[in-house]
Short mmCIF file of C-alpha atoms in Angstrom, two decimals:
data_model
loop_
_atom_site.label_atom_id
_atom_site.label_comp_id
_atom_site.label_asym_id
_atom_site.label_seq_id
_atom_site.Cartn_x
_atom_site.Cartn_y
_atom_site.Cartn_z
CA UNK K 1 0.00 0.00 0.00
CA UNK K 2 1.28 3.48 -0.88
CA UNK K 3 0.88 6.51 1.32
CA UNK K 4 -1.58 7.94 -1.21
CA UNK K 5 -3.65 4.74 -1.03
CA UNK K 6 -3.67 5.10 2.73
CA UNK K 7 -4.72 8.76 2.61
CA UNK K 8 -7.61 7.95 0.26
CA UNK K 9 -9.29 5.98 3.03
CA UNK K 10 -10.03 9.11 5.06
CA UNK K 11 -12.71 11.67 4.29
CA UNK K 12 -12.95 14.08 7.22
CA UNK K 13 -14.31 17.55 6.50
CA UNK K 14 -11.82 20.32 5.63
CA UNK K 15 -10.51 22.37 8.54
CA UNK K 16 -9.86 19.53 10.96
CA UNK K 17 -6.58 20.20 12.80
CA UNK K 18 -7.33 18.37 16.03
CA UNK K 19 -5.99 14.83 15.69
CA UNK K 20 -4.17 15.17 19.02
CA UNK K 21 -7.65 15.27 20.55
CA UNK K 22 -9.46 12.63 18.48
CA UNK K 23 -8.93 11.27 14.98
CA UNK K 24 -11.90 10.92 12.62
CA UNK K 25 -12.38 7.29 11.63
CA UNK K 26 -11.15 5.92 8.33
CA UNK K 27 -12.89 3.62 5.90
CA UNK K 28 -11.09 0.48 7.06
CA UNK K 29 -12.15 0.90 10.69
CA UNK K 30 -15.73 1.78 9.79
CA UNK K 31 -16.19 -1.09 7.36
CA UNK K 32 -14.65 -3.55 9.80
CA UNK K 33 -16.98 -2.48 12.58
CA UNK K 34 -20.01 -2.65 10.30
CA UNK K 35 -19.07 -6.17 9.21
CA UNK K 36 -18.64 -7.37 12.78
CA UNK K 37 -21.86 -5.72 13.96
CA UNK K 38 -23.76 -7.35 11.11
CA UNK K 39 -22.24 -10.69 12.01
CA UNK K 40 -23.39 -10.25 15.60
CA UNK K 41 -26.82 -9.06 14.49
CA UNK K 42 -27.49 -12.18 12.47
CA UNK K 43 -25.60 -14.62 14.71
CA UNK K 44 -25.79 -17.42 12.18
CA UNK K 45 -24.81 -20.81 13.58
CA UNK K 46 -21.02 -21.06 13.88
CA UNK K 47 -20.39 -17.49 12.69
CA UNK K 48 -19.53 -15.96 16.06
CA UNK K 49 -16.31 -17.94 16.32
CA UNK K 50 -14.63 -15.21 14.28
CA UNK K 51 -15.34 -12.74 17.08
CA UNK K 52 -13.29 -14.88 19.43
CA UNK K 53 -10.30 -14.56 17.09
CA UNK K 54 -10.17 -10.74 17.29
CA UNK K 55 -8.10 -10.74 20.48
CA UNK K 56 -5.26 -12.61 18.80
CA UNK K 57 -5.61 -10.47 15.70
CA UNK K 58 -5.36 -7.13 17.48
CA UNK K 59 -2.43 -8.24 19.66
CA UNK K 60 -0.54 -9.33 16.56
CA UNK K 61 -1.30 -6.03 14.81
CA UNK K 62 -0.01 -4.03 17.79
CA UNK K 63 3.04 -6.26 18.16
CA UNK K 64 4.05 -5.77 14.55
CA UNK K 65 4.01 -1.98 14.94
CA UNK K 66 6.03 -1.85 18.16
CA UNK K 67 8.27 -4.89 17.75
CA UNK K 68 6.81 -6.90 20.65
CA UNK K 69 5.49 -10.46 20.47
CA UNK K 70 1.73 -10.88 20.69
CA UNK K 71 1.93 -12.56 24.12
CA UNK K 72 3.58 -9.38 25.44
CA UNK K 73 0.52 -7.35 24.44
CA UNK K 74 -2.90 -7.16 26.07
CA UNK K 75 -5.85 -5.21 24.71
CA UNK K 76 -7.06 -2.30 26.85
CA UNK K 77 -10.06 0.00 26.37
CA UNK K 78 -7.83 3.09 26.65
CA UNK K 79 -4.36 4.33 27.61
CA UNK K 80 -5.33 5.16 31.19
CA UNK K 81 -6.39 1.60 31.95
CA UNK K 82 -3.04 0.29 30.79
CA UNK K 83 -1.13 2.83 32.85
CA UNK K 84 -3.24 2.03 35.91
CA UNK K 85 -2.32 -1.65 35.54
CA UNK K 86 1.37 -0.71 35.34
CA UNK K 87 1.46 1.76 38.23
CA UNK K 88 -0.51 -0.45 40.61
CA UNK K 89 1.93 -3.25 39.84
CA UNK K 90 5.09 -1.33 40.84
CA UNK K 91 6.90 -1.52 44.17
CA UNK K 92 9.36 1.34 44.68
CA UNK K 93 9.90 4.88 43.45
CA UNK K 94 8.67 6.16 40.10
CA UNK K 95 10.15 9.32 38.60
CA UNK K 96 7.76 11.36 36.45
CA UNK K 97 6.82 14.94 35.67
CA UNK K 98 3.63 16.34 37.24
CA UNK K 99 3.05 18.12 33.91
CA UNK K 100 2.43 14.88 32.03
CA UNK K 101 -1.05 14.18 30.69
CA UNK K 102 -3.16 13.34 33.79
CA UNK K 103 -3.24 9.61 32.99
CA UNK K 104 0.30 9.20 34.33
CA UNK K 105 0.28 11.28 37.52
CA UNK K 106 -3.24 10.12 38.45
CA UNK K 107 -2.24 6.47 38.08
CA UNK K 108 0.89 7.02 40.18
CA UNK K 109 -0.89 8.88 42.97
CA UNK K 110 -3.87 6.51 43.06
CA UNK K 111 -1.50 3.55 43.34
CA UNK K 112 0.54 5.25 46.05
CA UNK K 113 -2.53 6.21 48.06
CA UNK K 114 -4.18 2.80 47.73
CA UNK K 115 -1.35 0.32 48.21
CA UNK K 116 1.46 2.40 49.73
CA UNK K 117 4.09 0.45 47.79
CA UNK K 118 4.67 2.98 44.99
CA UNK K 119 6.33 6.31 45.77
CA UNK K 120 6.01 9.12 43.18
CA UNK K 121 9.16 11.22 42.70
CA UNK K 122 8.16 14.43 40.94
CA UNK K 123 10.48 15.64 38.20
CA UNK K 124 10.95 19.41 38.04
CA UNK K 125 11.76 20.33 34.45
CA UNK K 126 11.66 24.10 35.05
CA UNK K 127 9.05 24.40 32.31
CA UNK K 128 11.17 22.56 29.77
CA UNK K 129 10.84 19.09 28.24
CA UNK K 130 11.60 15.78 29.89
CA UNK K 131 15.11 15.00 28.64
CA UNK K 132 17.73 12.37 29.48
CA UNK K 133 19.85 15.00 31.22
CA UNK K 134 17.04 16.23 33.44
CA UNK K 135 16.18 12.65 34.39
CA UNK K 136 19.82 11.70 35.07
CA UNK K 137 20.17 14.53 37.58
CA UNK K 138 17.18 13.34 39.59
CA UNK K 139 17.82 9.60 39.77
CA UNK K 140 18.25 8.03 43.20
CA UNK K 141 18.75 4.40 44.29
CA UNK K 142 15.12 4.19 45.41
CA UNK K 143 13.75 4.94 41.94
CA UNK K 144 12.86 1.69 40.17
CA UNK K 145 10.99 3.15 37.19
CA UNK K 146 10.79 6.27 35.03
CA UNK K 147 7.56 7.28 33.27
CA UNK K 148 7.34 9.67 30.32
CA UNK K 149 5.10 10.58 27.41
CA UNK K 150 6.46 9.72 23.99
CA UNK K 151 5.04 13.05 22.78
CA UNK K 152 4.07 15.77 25.24
CA UNK K 153 0.40 16.67 24.82
CA UNK K 154 0.97 20.34 25.67
CA UNK K 155 4.12 21.15 23.72
CA UNK K 156 4.31 18.43 21.08
CA UNK K 157 7.87 17.61 22.20
CA UNK K 158 9.07 14.17 21.06
CA UNK K 159 10.93 12.50 23.91
CA UNK K 160 14.30 10.87 23.38
CA UNK K 161 13.37 7.52 24.89
CA UNK K 162 16.59 5.96 23.60
CA UNK K 163 18.61 8.53 25.50
CA UNK K 164 16.41 8.09 28.56
CA UNK K 165 17.04 4.35 28.48
CA UNK K 166 20.78 4.96 28.43
CA UNK K 167 20.72 7.12 31.57
CA UNK K 168 18.26 5.08 33.66
CA UNK K 169 20.06 1.76 33.27
CA UNK K 170 18.11 -1.30 34.38
CA UNK K 171 15.13 0.63 35.75
CA UNK K 172 11.74 0.15 34.12
CA UNK K 173 10.92 2.65 31.37
CA UNK K 174 7.19 3.37 31.16
CA UNK K 175 6.00 5.16 28.02
CA UNK K 176 2.61 6.77 27.46
CA UNK K 177 2.65 6.54 23.67
CA UNK K 178 -0.78 8.08 23.07
CA UNK K 179 0.37 11.17 21.15
CA UNK K 180 2.90 9.32 19.00
CA UNK K 181 1.68 5.79 18.42
CA UNK K 182 1.20 5.08 14.68
CA UNK K 183 2.82 8.35 13.51
CA UNK K 184 6.23 8.17 15.24
CA UNK K 185 8.73 5.49 14.25
CA UNK K 186 9.93 5.20 17.84
CA UNK K 187 12.49 2.71 19.23
CA UNK K 188 9.84 0.98 21.31
CA UNK K 189 12.19 -1.90 22.03
CA UNK K 190 13.97 0.23 24.67
CA UNK K 191 10.76 0.57 26.70
CA UNK K 192 9.43 -1.87 29.28
CA UNK K 193 5.86 -0.65 29.47
CA UNK K 194 4.03 0.90 26.51
CA UNK K 195 0.43 2.06 26.76
CA UNK K 196 -1.64 3.76 24.11
CA UNK K 197 -5.15 4.25 22.87
CA UNK K 198 -6.41 4.10 19.31
CA UNK K 199 -8.76 7.06 19.23
CA UNK K 200 -6.25 9.73 18.19
CA UNK K 201 -3.54 9.17 15.57
CA UNK K 202 -4.46 5.53 14.88
CA UNK K 203 -8.00 6.72 14.07
CA UNK K 204 -9.69 3.62 15.44
CA UNK K 205 -12.19 5.32 17.73
CA UNK K 206 -12.81 5.22 21.46
CA UNK K 207 -12.72 1.95 23.37
CA UNK K 208 -9.45 0.81 21.78
CA UNK K 209 -5.96 0.58 23.24
CA UNK K 210 -3.22 -1.71 24.48
CA UNK K 211 -0.63 -2.40 27.14
CA UNK K 212 2.68 -3.96 26.08
CA UNK K 213 5.20 -5.33 28.58
CA UNK K 214 8.82 -6.35 28.17
CA UNK K 215 10.13 -9.51 29.81
CA UNK K 216 11.71 -7.30 32.47
CA UNK K 217 8.36 -5.66 33.19
CA UNK K 218 6.58 -9.03 33.32
CA UNK K 219 9.15 -10.19 35.84
CA UNK K 220 8.93 -7.11 38.09
CA UNK K 221 5.30 -5.99 37.94
CA UNK K 222 2.48 -7.50 39.98
CA UNK K 223 -0.84 -7.97 38.13
CA UNK K 224 -3.00 -6.39 40.83
CA UNK K 225 -6.16 -6.17 38.72
CA UNK K 226 -6.28 -9.60 37.12
CA UNK K 227 -9.74 -10.99 36.36
CA UNK K 228 -11.20 -14.28 35.23
CA UNK K 229 -10.13 -13.54 31.64
CA UNK K 230 -6.49 -13.27 32.74
CA UNK K 231 -5.48 -16.89 33.25
CA UNK K 232 -3.69 -19.44 31.09
CA UNK K 233 -6.72 -21.73 31.12
CA UNK K 234 -8.35 -22.23 27.69
CA UNK K 235 -11.66 -22.77 29.47
CA UNK K 236 -13.75 -20.57 31.71
CA UNK K 237 -12.18 -20.92 35.19
CA UNK K 238 -15.03 -22.31 37.27
CA UNK K 239 -15.08 -23.53 40.87
CA UNK K 240 -11.78 -21.94 41.84
CA UNK K 241 -9.55 -18.94 41.25
CA UNK K 242 -6.58 -19.69 39.02
CA UNK K 243 -3.28 -17.72 39.16
CA UNK K 244 -2.71 -14.91 36.63
CA UNK K 245 -1.44 -15.77 33.18
CA UNK K 246 2.30 -15.81 32.60
CA UNK K 247 2.40 -13.04 29.99
CA UNK K 248 0.77 -9.68 29.45
CA UNK K 249 -2.59 -11.42 29.43
CA UNK K 250 -2.45 -11.30 33.23
CA UNK K 251 -3.36 -7.60 32.98
CA UNK K 252 -6.93 -8.17 31.88
CA UNK K 253 -10.06 -7.80 33.99
CA UNK K 254 -12.82 -9.18 31.77
CA UNK K 255 -13.53 -10.15 28.19
CA UNK K 256 -13.07 -7.10 25.92
CA UNK K 257 -15.37 -6.09 23.08
CA UNK K 258 -14.34 -8.10 20.01
CA UNK K 259 -15.95 -5.45 17.82
CA UNK K 260 -13.68 -2.76 19.29
CA UNK K 261 -10.74 -5.10 18.87
CA UNK K 262 -11.61 -5.74 15.22
CA UNK K 263 -11.95 -2.02 14.50
CA UNK K 264 -8.58 -1.34 16.13
CA UNK K 265 -6.94 -4.25 14.31
CA UNK K 266 -8.24 -3.10 10.92
CA UNK K 267 -6.85 0.40 11.46
CA UNK K 268 -3.48 -0.93 12.60
CA UNK K 269 -3.21 -3.43 9.75
CA UNK K 270 -3.55 -0.57 7.28
CA UNK K 271 -0.93 1.43 9.15
CA UNK K 272 1.35 -1.60 9.05
CA UNK K 273 0.76 -2.04 5.33
CA UNK K 274 1.84 1.50 4.44
CA UNK K 275 4.49 1.69 7.18
CA UNK K 276 4.91 4.20 9.99
CA UNK K 277 8.02 5.78 8.37
CA UNK K 278 5.95 6.74 5.32
CA UNK K 279 3.21 8.16 7.53
CA UNK K 280 5.73 10.10 9.60
CA UNK K 281 7.37 11.57 6.50
CA UNK K 282 4.04 12.76 5.05
CA UNK K 283 2.92 14.12 8.41
CA UNK K 284 6.20 16.02 8.78
CA UNK K 285 5.37 17.85 5.55
CA UNK K 286 1.94 18.82 6.88
CA UNK K 287 3.39 20.04 10.18
CA UNK K 288 5.99 22.12 8.35
CA UNK K 289 3.22 23.74 6.29
CA UNK K 290 1.37 24.72 9.45
CA UNK K 291 4.55 26.24 10.89
CA UNK K 292 5.30 28.07 7.63
CA UNK K 293 1.81 29.56 7.56
CA UNK K 294 2.09 30.68 11.16
CA UNK K 295 5.43 32.33 10.40
CA UNK K 296 4.00 34.05 7.33
CA UNK K 297 1.35 35.72 9.46
CA UNK K 298 3.61 36.32 12.48
CA UNK K 299 1.74 33.92 14.74
CA UNK K 300 4.27 32.86 17.42
CA UNK K 301 5.12 29.14 17.35
CA UNK K 302 5.98 27.79 20.80
CA UNK K 303 6.57 24.15 19.85
CA UNK K 304 9.79 22.75 18.45
CA UNK K 305 10.59 23.27 14.78
CA UNK K 306 13.20 20.50 14.59
CA UNK K 307 11.80 17.31 13.04
CA UNK K 308 13.62 15.10 15.54
CA UNK K 309 11.85 16.91 18.41
CA UNK K 310 8.31 16.96 17.06
CA UNK K 311 5.58 14.63 15.87
CA UNK K 312 2.19 15.97 14.76
CA UNK K 313 1.54 18.85 17.14
CA UNK K 314 2.11 22.56 16.52
CA UNK K 315 1.56 24.94 19.45
CA UNK K 316 0.83 28.61 18.84
CA UNK K 317 1.25 31.10 21.67
CA UNK K 318 -0.03 34.55 20.73
CA UNK K 319 0.14 37.50 23.10
CA UNK K 320 -2.46 37.18 25.86
CA UNK K 321 -4.53 40.05 24.48
CA UNK K 322 -4.54 38.46 21.00
CA UNK K 323 -5.59 34.93 21.96
CA UNK K 324 -9.31 35.66 21.67
CA UNK K 325 -8.87 37.16 18.21
CA UNK K 326 -6.90 34.14 17.02
CA UNK K 327 -9.37 31.60 18.38
CA UNK K 328 -12.30 33.57 16.96
CA UNK K 329 -10.67 33.70 13.53
CA UNK K 330 -10.04 29.95 13.59
CA UNK K 331 -13.62 29.28 14.71
CA UNK K 332 -15.10 31.56 12.04
CA UNK K 333 -13.17 29.69 9.34
CA UNK K 334 -14.21 26.25 10.56
CA UNK K 335 -10.82 25.24 11.95
CA UNK K 336 -10.98 22.58 14.68
CA UNK K 337 -8.20 23.05 17.26
CA UNK K 338 -7.61 22.73 21.00
CA UNK K 339 -7.27 25.92 23.06
CA UNK K 340 -5.76 25.46 26.51
CA UNK K 341 -3.71 27.55 28.93
CA UNK K 342 -3.17 30.50 26.62
CA UNK K 343 -2.03 28.37 23.67
CA UNK K 344 -3.62 27.00 20.52
CA UNK K 345 -2.75 23.44 19.55
CA UNK K 346 -3.02 22.43 15.90
CA UNK K 347 -2.49 18.81 14.88
CA UNK K 348 -2.86 17.81 11.23
CA UNK K 349 -2.61 14.30 9.81
CA UNK K 350 -1.57 12.82 6.49
CA UNK K 351 -5.10 13.36 5.17
CA UNK K 352 -5.18 17.10 5.92
CA UNK K 353 -5.98 18.49 2.45
CA UNK K 354 -5.53 21.69 0.46
CA UNK K 355 -8.98 22.95 1.41
CA UNK K 356 -7.94 22.68 5.05
CA UNK K 357 -4.77 24.67 4.50
CA UNK K 358 -6.72 27.27 2.49
CA UNK K 359 -9.12 27.63 5.42
CA UNK K 360 -6.20 27.93 7.84
CA UNK K 361 -4.65 30.64 5.68
CA UNK K 362 -7.98 32.48 5.68
CA UNK K 363 -8.12 32.29 9.48
CA UNK K 364 -4.59 33.64 9.83
CA UNK K 365 -5.37 36.41 7.34
CA UNK K 366 -8.37 37.49 9.39
CA UNK K 367 -6.34 37.36 12.58
CA UNK K 368 -3.48 39.40 11.13
CA UNK K 369 -5.94 42.00 9.82
CA UNK K 370 -7.64 42.28 13.20
CA UNK K 371 -4.48 42.84 15.21
CA UNK K 372 -3.16 45.52 12.83
CA UNK K 373 -6.34 47.59 12.81
#
C-alpha cells in the first residue's frame, strides 16, 4: 500500500486540525466495525467464532508496529487503563513529571494512596521538556521506574526515549505513547511498558488501546487487577480462582469487546501495510506547512521546529490580548483546534488536504488584519 492509497481511506471535512484530541475514523475501521456488527446481528450458527479470534488479531497487529510479540501485548479500552495496571503493579519509586497528561500522575498517585508500595518522585523540568539530562540529575537508588510521554500533549515535544534508556540503566521505562503511536517510528524496544489508545492518531475510535510489557516488566510488575479472563486456562475458570497468566494477558479484567478489537486491528493493519516511516514523512510535511503559515502571518510558534523533536503537534502562543482574536478567527473559518492555557494546539494528519490549509490561511489572514487595525 502506498501513502496515497492510505490517505484515500479518510474523508474528514476540511478544517480539521485536532488529531491530538481525536482522529476521525477511516474507511477500514468503519467497514470492519459494520461487518462485525452485522455478524453479531445475524448470529448465524457457527459465525460468532470469528469474534473470538479478534483478540489474537489485534495483539498481533499491535506487536508488529512496536516490535513486541503478541503474548507481550494485552488489549485495553484506553491508555489510562493500561497505565493504571502498570502503576498499581510497581513496588518502589517512580520518577515522572507532574506536567504529564493526567493519565500518568493520576495512576501514580492513586497507586501510592491505595497500596502504599509505589512512591512518586516528581520531576521538576523548570518548564522545559523531559530530557535524558534532566532525568539523570534526579535519579536516586530508590527509583525503580521512570515514566514519560512519547510526545508531550501540551508542547508536542518528542521524547528521546533511547537517550532516557541509556541514563536510567536497568530501571523500568514506562511510556505513554498516546500522542505518537502510529505516527512516530519510535524505538519501542527500549521501553518496558508501553500504553496507548487508538482514538487519536491511529483513528480507530474510542474503546481501543493496548498495554505492552517487556520480559523485564513481566518479571517485576504485579498484576493487581487480574480478572477471570487473565489466566492461562483455555476454558472458563469455574469452581476456583486460578493464578494470573504468565504473559501480558495477566493484565486483563474481563472479556473485551471483540468489535472494538476488530476495529482497532483493521486500522493498525492498514498502518502496518503502508508503514509508519511513510506516515511520519508525510505528516512532517503537513506540520511544516502549518509552521510556515504561522510564520507568514507572524503567529508565534511555541513548539519545536526541529523534526527530531516533534511529531504531529504545533503549538501557537499569541500574546495574551490576542488569543481571543486568534481563536475567533479559527472558529469563524471552521478550523478545529484545542485551546488550553493561553495556547492553541493544531495537529494535522496525512489526510489534511488543500482545502484545510486554504481555510487555515484564511483564518490567519483574518487574525493578522484584526491585530493591525
